[in-house]
């Protein structure tokens, strides 16, 4: 702190130099007068006393200079002079300056941009009071999977824990909401008691839910987001009469959340979970996510132990037989910080990306260090003269630090501008589901990162240059024509280039692995044909919000009938979920085969105790034409048809994986199952057909058993993302316009979102594509920098060895010999860099295994291709100066220098 105070005092002194000089003059004159008076008191005359004092203390002007040179203002003034001199030197060498500044700007700008993403998504605290206390609560299955909370388990956790301030549950889904300025399809969260208390946030206007609104079939109430309030409710101050209709129920708007509150992400309204659903009895139906707040002084470890004890008690009391084996009954509990739960798998991708940009930054610094080293060598005589005239090592280091600081400041300033520009472009390539991306900006934290990076570069490059300059022999450096000085510098530059090549290989290997993984991923057959497939996603409403004579199933019938008549539409079908793009509901189904279905929940629980009676599958509501429209082939039996009415025998179509799982050695057609826990319909289902498997949960996941039911028999319950698929023969534009008009005619208050299967796939692949694109850009930039560094080193070597080359050619060496000599130098650099890079990459790439699909982190083909590519680029960079060396005139070369 005293150092900082002295520095601040020095800066103040610098800007009031005349005053300081006057004060120093007065202080010295006062001292002179006091010493003179002392001698006068001893009997000396005033002239003799004054003369004696001056003889004792010497020339006061010299004293003034000594005081000024020891003061902080002198040090600051010297630094300022050094900095101005450094900028003048950079202006005198525009070629060097432009290359070095642009290289540093590339490294600093890219690092700052990615840091702004990492800071917003991973580092910045959540915008809630004491966010470190907010946690998510999960059940753990037998295979270690995290599951949502079953209602009875949630209630036990809430009532029996001793470490949480409270525990709430929430679930989300898209809904059609009308009653505002226009109908809108938006995400709505059903939240339980104390949800907003757990978040530490209250409505900025209005109030939270009351007791009557937190009971089953109580008063419907809704809290809306600040954005919805502004856009659809006109920012009205009095919303006591505001009524919104959703799912056939009218909700009173009772509150508005603060601007910026966005949890769960993308939610526009919150309703009471208890009022809508109540609490179910099943301990294997996982309905909602848990959110809690740790008590004061409670650690994450203590909360985990507390809930784990409760979970084991639940397992011991209720978990028996098939429930546990099937993976739907908890065996333990997990408590995860909300910040970690929000980022999920994105953390590994962003950490990998940030590591890649830091490697690019190191390559840029190594390139500039090589340029500075060559420039410092070229200035050896200037620095030697300074040393000969009395400049100490510290003074030379200070000058070189000032020059590297000037270079770093120019690169940092330009890099900051580049980072601001890049950050404005990031939303175009960022994954749509990247959490907290609204907070990405070049803010104070990003600028601090840039400042630190700039200072690190300045100090590192300055001391590196000074360390190389300090090893010269003064007499040798002053001697004209001496060339021996460059041997050590050449070795240092070679080491830098080898390091560049090694780091570049690491980046190229990472990008290559991600690229091959991405190609493997998109080449996976999803199980359906996505070409010319248009999707219309909507939430069918109930009679209160549409034509009173049209119920949801009838609405879909009417829409499908009209859509099939659009020119260019080959077929149209309905589905409750789309493979890959949306999340399927999953659960247990019962195999009846002559047994009576359970009449109530207790019988259902007893039924599951026999392993052969149950199976696990995804649940999907579809129409008969869905399979043909999606391109899912029928393997055996039949699909839904006109025989399958609402009052007829209920039927199901199963995927091949279900058949192989439960009936591996027999024909499943005709077997009877019950899947009522998914849609509340207890009517048995007779299997009438088997269709091909789809990768319902993602291209990177194995095929999953799916049971399809007819929407005309079962309604729309059990699936959250209903949509109509249109197989078109031409472009989507005219078809979408016609389809939008049909929806507007039949259901004007039902918001519809149109997209293509390619769009949905693009959204699912967005995180992987984002990582691949940026890693590829960084690798390409590093490759270019490595090529420039190799070229610069070999070109400098050719210049240094011009006389040697002339002697060789004078003694009979051919041009091919000279070419091989120079290329050999580049080949040695490439070989050392490639070997070191491969060795390090074999260790580092293991950390990115979770980001790869269908390929090993040590894939030999990727390593081989990258090694060959990098070696070829290094040889090409060496070939350009080698050709120049081949054209050297021996007579001119012998007179060189």
Short mmCIF file of N, CA and C in Angstrom, two decimals, residues 525-529 573-587 589 616-636 638-641 644 649-659 663 668-669 671-676 678-679 683-698 702-719 721 723 725 757:
data_model
loop_
_atom_site.label_atom_id
_atom_site.label_comp_id
_atom_site.label_asym_id
_atom_site.label_seq_id
_atom_site.Cartn_x
_atom_site.Cartn_y
_atom_site.Cartn_z
N UNK A 525 -28.15 -42.33 -39.04
CA UNK A 525 -29.52 -42.36 -39.53
C UNK A 525 -30.49 -42.14 -38.37
N UNK A 526 -31.26 -41.05 -38.38
CA UNK A 526 -32.17 -40.81 -37.25
C UNK A 526 -33.37 -41.74 -37.22
N UNK A 527 -33.57 -42.50 -38.29
CA UNK A 527 -34.70 -43.40 -38.34
C UNK A 527 -35.88 -42.83 -39.09
N UNK A 528 -35.77 -41.57 -39.53
CA UNK A 528 -36.82 -40.97 -40.34
C UNK A 528 -36.18 -40.14 -41.43
N UNK A 529 -36.96 -39.77 -42.43
CA UNK A 529 -36.48 -39.00 -43.57
C UNK A 529 -36.82 -37.53 -43.36
N UNK A 573 -49.25 -35.66 -41.24
CA UNK A 573 -49.51 -36.50 -40.08
C UNK A 573 -49.29 -35.73 -38.79
N UNK A 574 -49.86 -36.26 -37.72
CA UNK A 574 -49.76 -35.61 -36.42
C UNK A 574 -48.90 -36.45 -35.48
N UNK A 575 -48.13 -35.77 -34.62
CA UNK A 575 -47.36 -36.47 -33.59
C UNK A 575 -47.26 -35.60 -32.35
N UNK A 576 -47.21 -36.25 -31.21
CA UNK A 576 -47.04 -35.51 -29.96
C UNK A 576 -45.60 -35.14 -29.67
N UNK A 577 -44.65 -35.85 -30.27
CA UNK A 577 -43.24 -35.55 -30.08
C UNK A 577 -42.49 -35.85 -31.37
N UNK A 578 -41.42 -35.11 -31.61
CA UNK A 578 -40.60 -35.34 -32.80
C UNK A 578 -39.26 -35.92 -32.37
N UNK A 579 -38.87 -37.06 -32.95
CA UNK A 579 -37.56 -37.64 -32.59
C UNK A 579 -36.44 -36.60 -32.70
N UNK A 580 -35.52 -36.67 -31.77
CA UNK A 580 -34.32 -35.83 -31.69
C UNK A 580 -34.64 -34.42 -31.24
N UNK A 581 -35.64 -33.78 -31.85
CA UNK A 581 -35.89 -32.36 -31.62
C UNK A 581 -36.58 -32.09 -30.29
N UNK A 582 -37.43 -33.00 -29.82
CA UNK A 582 -38.18 -32.76 -28.59
C UNK A 582 -38.00 -33.93 -27.63
N UNK A 583 -38.35 -33.70 -26.39
CA UNK A 583 -38.15 -34.73 -25.38
C UNK A 583 -39.38 -35.58 -25.18
N UNK A 584 -39.24 -36.87 -25.36
CA UNK A 584 -40.35 -37.80 -25.19
C UNK A 584 -40.61 -38.06 -23.70
N UNK A 585 -41.87 -38.27 -23.36
CA UNK A 585 -42.20 -38.76 -22.03
C UNK A 585 -41.88 -40.24 -21.96
N UNK A 586 -41.44 -40.70 -20.80
CA UNK A 586 -41.08 -42.11 -20.65
C UNK A 586 -41.69 -42.67 -19.38
N UNK A 587 -41.88 -43.98 -19.37
CA UNK A 587 -42.44 -44.61 -18.19
C UNK A 587 -42.52 -46.11 -18.32
N UNK A 589 -44.71 -49.61 -18.80
CA UNK A 589 -45.96 -50.17 -19.29
C UNK A 589 -46.13 -51.59 -18.72
N UNK A 616 -40.10 -50.85 -20.06
CA UNK A 616 -39.83 -49.41 -20.09
C UNK A 616 -39.84 -48.94 -21.53
N UNK A 617 -40.48 -47.80 -21.78
CA UNK A 617 -40.53 -47.28 -23.15
C UNK A 617 -40.89 -45.80 -23.13
N UNK A 618 -40.62 -45.15 -24.26
CA UNK A 618 -41.10 -43.80 -24.48
C UNK A 618 -42.53 -43.87 -24.99
N UNK A 619 -43.28 -42.80 -24.79
CA UNK A 619 -44.70 -42.77 -25.14
C UNK A 619 -44.93 -41.67 -26.16
N UNK A 620 -45.62 -41.98 -27.26
CA UNK A 620 -45.84 -40.98 -28.31
C UNK A 620 -47.24 -41.14 -28.90
N UNK A 621 -47.98 -40.04 -28.92
CA UNK A 621 -49.30 -39.99 -29.54
C UNK A 621 -49.13 -39.58 -30.99
N UNK A 622 -49.71 -40.34 -31.93
CA UNK A 622 -49.55 -40.03 -33.35
C UNK A 622 -50.85 -40.27 -34.10
N UNK A 623 -50.81 -39.92 -35.38
CA UNK A 623 -51.91 -40.24 -36.29
C UNK A 623 -51.45 -41.37 -37.21
N UNK A 624 -52.39 -41.90 -38.00
CA UNK A 624 -52.06 -43.01 -38.89
C UNK A 624 -51.04 -42.59 -39.94
N UNK A 625 -51.16 -41.36 -40.45
CA UNK A 625 -50.29 -40.90 -41.54
C UNK A 625 -48.93 -40.39 -41.05
N UNK A 626 -48.72 -40.38 -39.73
CA UNK A 626 -47.44 -39.87 -39.22
C UNK A 626 -46.27 -40.68 -39.75
N UNK A 627 -46.38 -42.00 -39.73
CA UNK A 627 -45.25 -42.85 -40.09
C UNK A 627 -44.87 -42.67 -41.56
N UNK A 628 -45.87 -42.61 -42.44
CA UNK A 628 -45.57 -42.41 -43.86
C UNK A 628 -44.98 -41.02 -44.10
N UNK A 629 -45.52 -40.01 -43.40
CA UNK A 629 -45.01 -38.65 -43.57
C UNK A 629 -43.58 -38.53 -43.06
N UNK A 630 -43.29 -39.14 -41.91
CA UNK A 630 -41.95 -39.06 -41.35
C UNK A 630 -40.98 -40.02 -42.03
N UNK A 631 -41.48 -40.98 -42.80
CA UNK A 631 -40.60 -41.92 -43.46
C UNK A 631 -40.14 -43.04 -42.55
N UNK A 632 -40.97 -43.41 -41.57
CA UNK A 632 -40.66 -44.52 -40.67
C UNK A 632 -41.34 -45.77 -41.22
N UNK A 633 -40.58 -46.76 -41.67
CA UNK A 633 -41.21 -47.92 -42.35
C UNK A 633 -41.91 -48.87 -41.38
N UNK A 634 -43.00 -49.46 -41.87
CA UNK A 634 -43.71 -50.51 -41.15
C UNK A 634 -43.00 -51.84 -41.39
N UNK A 635 -42.65 -52.55 -40.30
CA UNK A 635 -41.93 -53.82 -40.43
C UNK A 635 -42.87 -55.03 -40.37
N UNK A 636 -43.95 -54.94 -39.63
CA UNK A 636 -44.86 -56.07 -39.47
C UNK A 636 -46.21 -55.55 -38.99
N UNK A 638 -49.86 -53.82 -38.99
CA UNK A 638 -50.49 -52.67 -39.65
C UNK A 638 -50.31 -51.41 -38.82
N UNK A 639 -50.67 -50.28 -39.42
CA UNK A 639 -50.68 -49.00 -38.72
C UNK A 639 -52.12 -48.69 -38.30
N UNK A 640 -52.31 -47.52 -37.71
CA UNK A 640 -53.66 -47.11 -37.33
C UNK A 640 -54.49 -46.87 -38.60
N UNK A 641 -55.79 -47.17 -38.53
CA UNK A 641 -56.68 -46.91 -39.67
C UNK A 641 -58.08 -46.58 -39.17
N UNK A 644 -59.92 -47.90 -36.00
CA UNK A 644 -59.47 -47.55 -34.65
C UNK A 644 -60.15 -46.26 -34.19
N UNK A 649 -61.68 -51.05 -29.85
CA UNK A 649 -60.55 -51.60 -29.11
C UNK A 649 -59.33 -50.70 -29.31
N UNK A 650 -58.70 -50.27 -28.21
CA UNK A 650 -57.54 -49.38 -28.30
C UNK A 650 -56.31 -50.18 -28.74
N UNK A 651 -55.56 -49.60 -29.66
CA UNK A 651 -54.42 -50.32 -30.25
C UNK A 651 -53.14 -49.52 -30.08
N UNK A 652 -52.02 -50.19 -30.29
CA UNK A 652 -50.71 -49.55 -30.20
C UNK A 652 -49.81 -50.10 -31.30
N UNK A 653 -48.91 -49.26 -31.76
CA UNK A 653 -47.83 -49.66 -32.66
C UNK A 653 -46.53 -49.50 -31.88
N UNK A 654 -45.69 -50.51 -31.91
CA UNK A 654 -44.46 -50.46 -31.13
C UNK A 654 -43.25 -50.40 -32.05
N UNK A 655 -42.15 -49.89 -31.52
CA UNK A 655 -40.90 -49.88 -32.28
C UNK A 655 -40.22 -51.23 -32.18
N UNK A 656 -39.30 -51.46 -33.08
CA UNK A 656 -38.61 -52.75 -33.10
C UNK A 656 -37.87 -53.01 -31.79
N UNK A 657 -37.37 -51.94 -31.15
CA UNK A 657 -36.64 -52.12 -29.89
C UNK A 657 -37.54 -52.67 -28.79
N UNK A 658 -38.83 -52.28 -28.77
CA UNK A 658 -39.76 -52.83 -27.78
C UNK A 658 -39.95 -54.32 -28.02
N UNK A 659 -40.11 -54.68 -29.30
CA UNK A 659 -40.30 -56.10 -29.64
C UNK A 659 -39.10 -56.93 -29.22
N UNK A 663 -40.28 -59.28 -26.39
CA UNK A 663 -40.70 -60.49 -27.09
C UNK A 663 -39.62 -60.89 -28.11
N UNK A 668 -44.89 -60.13 -31.42
CA UNK A 668 -45.62 -59.30 -30.44
C UNK A 668 -47.04 -58.95 -30.88
N UNK A 669 -47.36 -59.14 -32.18
CA UNK A 669 -48.69 -58.75 -32.65
C UNK A 669 -49.75 -59.51 -31.87
N UNK A 671 -50.39 -59.10 -28.63
CA UNK A 671 -50.17 -58.99 -27.19
C UNK A 671 -50.84 -57.72 -26.67
N UNK A 672 -51.25 -57.75 -25.40
CA UNK A 672 -51.99 -56.65 -24.80
C UNK A 672 -51.15 -56.01 -23.69
N UNK A 673 -51.07 -54.68 -23.72
CA UNK A 673 -50.30 -53.94 -22.72
C UNK A 673 -51.18 -52.84 -22.14
N UNK A 674 -50.71 -52.21 -21.08
CA UNK A 674 -51.41 -51.09 -20.47
C UNK A 674 -50.39 -50.00 -20.14
N UNK A 675 -50.67 -48.77 -20.65
CA UNK A 675 -49.72 -47.66 -20.48
C UNK A 675 -50.45 -46.45 -19.90
N UNK A 676 -51.39 -46.73 -19.03
CA UNK A 676 -52.27 -45.68 -18.52
C UNK A 676 -51.59 -44.67 -17.63
N UNK A 678 -49.21 -42.94 -18.34
CA UNK A 678 -48.71 -41.85 -19.15
C UNK A 678 -49.79 -40.84 -19.50
N UNK A 679 -51.01 -41.30 -19.73
CA UNK A 679 -52.07 -40.38 -20.16
C UNK A 679 -53.33 -40.47 -19.31
N UNK A 683 -57.53 -47.96 -20.37
CA UNK A 683 -57.95 -48.97 -21.34
C UNK A 683 -56.73 -49.71 -21.88
N UNK A 684 -56.76 -51.05 -21.94
CA UNK A 684 -55.62 -51.81 -22.47
C UNK A 684 -55.38 -51.49 -23.95
N UNK A 685 -54.14 -51.73 -24.38
CA UNK A 685 -53.72 -51.48 -25.76
C UNK A 685 -53.32 -52.81 -26.40
N UNK A 686 -53.88 -53.11 -27.56
CA UNK A 686 -53.51 -54.32 -28.29
C UNK A 686 -52.48 -53.94 -29.36
N UNK A 687 -51.36 -54.63 -29.39
CA UNK A 687 -50.30 -54.33 -30.36
C UNK A 687 -50.74 -54.83 -31.74
N UNK A 688 -50.75 -53.89 -32.72
CA UNK A 688 -51.18 -54.26 -34.07
C UNK A 688 -50.07 -54.10 -35.11
N UNK A 689 -48.95 -53.46 -34.77
CA UNK A 689 -47.89 -53.26 -35.75
C UNK A 689 -46.55 -52.97 -35.10
N UNK A 690 -45.51 -53.19 -35.90
CA UNK A 690 -44.13 -52.91 -35.46
C UNK A 690 -43.49 -52.02 -36.53
N UNK A 691 -42.90 -50.92 -36.11
CA UNK A 691 -42.22 -50.01 -37.03
C UNK A 691 -40.73 -49.96 -36.69
N UNK A 692 -39.96 -49.38 -37.62
CA UNK A 692 -38.52 -49.30 -37.44
C UNK A 692 -38.18 -48.37 -36.27
N UNK A 693 -37.01 -48.57 -35.72
CA UNK A 693 -36.55 -47.75 -34.59
C UNK A 693 -36.17 -46.35 -35.06
N UNK A 694 -36.29 -45.38 -34.16
CA UNK A 694 -35.80 -44.02 -34.35
C UNK A 694 -34.91 -43.67 -33.17
N UNK A 695 -34.01 -42.74 -33.41
CA UNK A 695 -33.17 -42.25 -32.31
C UNK A 695 -33.91 -41.08 -31.66
N UNK A 696 -34.86 -41.43 -30.84
CA UNK A 696 -35.79 -40.44 -30.30
C UNK A 696 -35.10 -39.41 -29.43
N UNK A 697 -34.05 -39.78 -28.72
CA UNK A 697 -33.44 -38.89 -27.73
C UNK A 697 -32.17 -38.22 -28.24
N UNK A 698 -31.82 -38.41 -29.50
CA UNK A 698 -30.65 -37.75 -30.04
C UNK A 698 -29.81 -38.68 -30.89
N UNK A 702 -28.34 -44.18 -28.14
CA UNK A 702 -28.83 -45.41 -28.81
C UNK A 702 -30.33 -45.34 -29.05
N UNK A 703 -30.80 -46.23 -29.93
CA UNK A 703 -32.24 -46.27 -30.19
C UNK A 703 -32.97 -46.61 -28.89
N UNK A 704 -34.15 -46.04 -28.74
CA UNK A 704 -34.92 -46.20 -27.51
C UNK A 704 -36.27 -46.83 -27.83
N UNK A 705 -36.75 -47.77 -27.01
CA UNK A 705 -38.08 -48.34 -27.24
C UNK A 705 -39.15 -47.26 -27.22
N UNK A 706 -40.05 -47.30 -28.19
CA UNK A 706 -41.14 -46.33 -28.27
C UNK A 706 -42.46 -47.07 -28.49
N UNK A 707 -43.50 -46.64 -27.77
CA UNK A 707 -44.85 -47.15 -27.99
C UNK A 707 -45.70 -46.00 -28.52
N UNK A 708 -46.31 -46.22 -29.70
CA UNK A 708 -47.13 -45.20 -30.35
C UNK A 708 -48.61 -45.55 -30.15
N UNK A 709 -49.40 -44.54 -29.83
CA UNK A 709 -50.85 -44.72 -29.71
C UNK A 709 -51.55 -43.73 -30.62
N UNK A 710 -52.81 -44.01 -30.94
CA UNK A 710 -53.59 -43.20 -31.87
C UNK A 710 -54.22 -42.02 -31.12
N UNK A 711 -53.98 -40.80 -31.61
CA UNK A 711 -54.50 -39.61 -30.92
C UNK A 711 -56.04 -39.60 -30.92
N UNK A 712 -56.66 -40.23 -31.92
CA UNK A 712 -58.13 -40.25 -31.96
C UNK A 712 -58.70 -41.14 -30.87
N UNK A 713 -57.91 -42.09 -30.38
CA UNK A 713 -58.37 -42.95 -29.29
C UNK A 713 -57.96 -42.42 -27.93
N UNK A 714 -56.73 -41.91 -27.84
CA UNK A 714 -56.17 -41.57 -26.53
C UNK A 714 -56.16 -40.07 -26.23
N UNK A 715 -56.52 -39.24 -27.21
CA UNK A 715 -56.42 -37.80 -26.97
C UNK A 715 -54.99 -37.33 -27.05
N UNK A 716 -54.72 -36.16 -26.48
CA UNK A 716 -53.40 -35.55 -26.61
C UNK A 716 -52.60 -35.57 -25.31
N UNK A 717 -53.11 -36.19 -24.26
CA UNK A 717 -52.38 -36.22 -22.98
C UNK A 717 -51.13 -37.06 -23.10
N UNK A 718 -50.12 -36.68 -22.35
CA UNK A 718 -48.91 -37.48 -22.27
C UNK A 718 -47.77 -36.98 -23.11
N UNK A 719 -48.04 -36.04 -24.05
CA UNK A 719 -46.97 -35.45 -24.86
C UNK A 719 -47.06 -33.94 -24.81
N UNK A 721 -45.27 -31.61 -26.91
CA UNK A 721 -44.92 -30.82 -28.09
C UNK A 721 -45.69 -31.27 -29.32
N UNK A 723 -47.36 -31.51 -32.85
CA UNK A 723 -47.03 -30.85 -34.11
C UNK A 723 -47.59 -31.65 -35.27
N UNK A 725 -46.76 -32.75 -39.20
CA UNK A 725 -45.67 -32.90 -40.17
C UNK A 725 -46.25 -32.87 -41.58
N UNK A 757 -37.56 -29.77 -40.51
CA UNK A 757 -36.81 -30.74 -39.73
C UNK A 757 -35.33 -30.36 -39.70
#
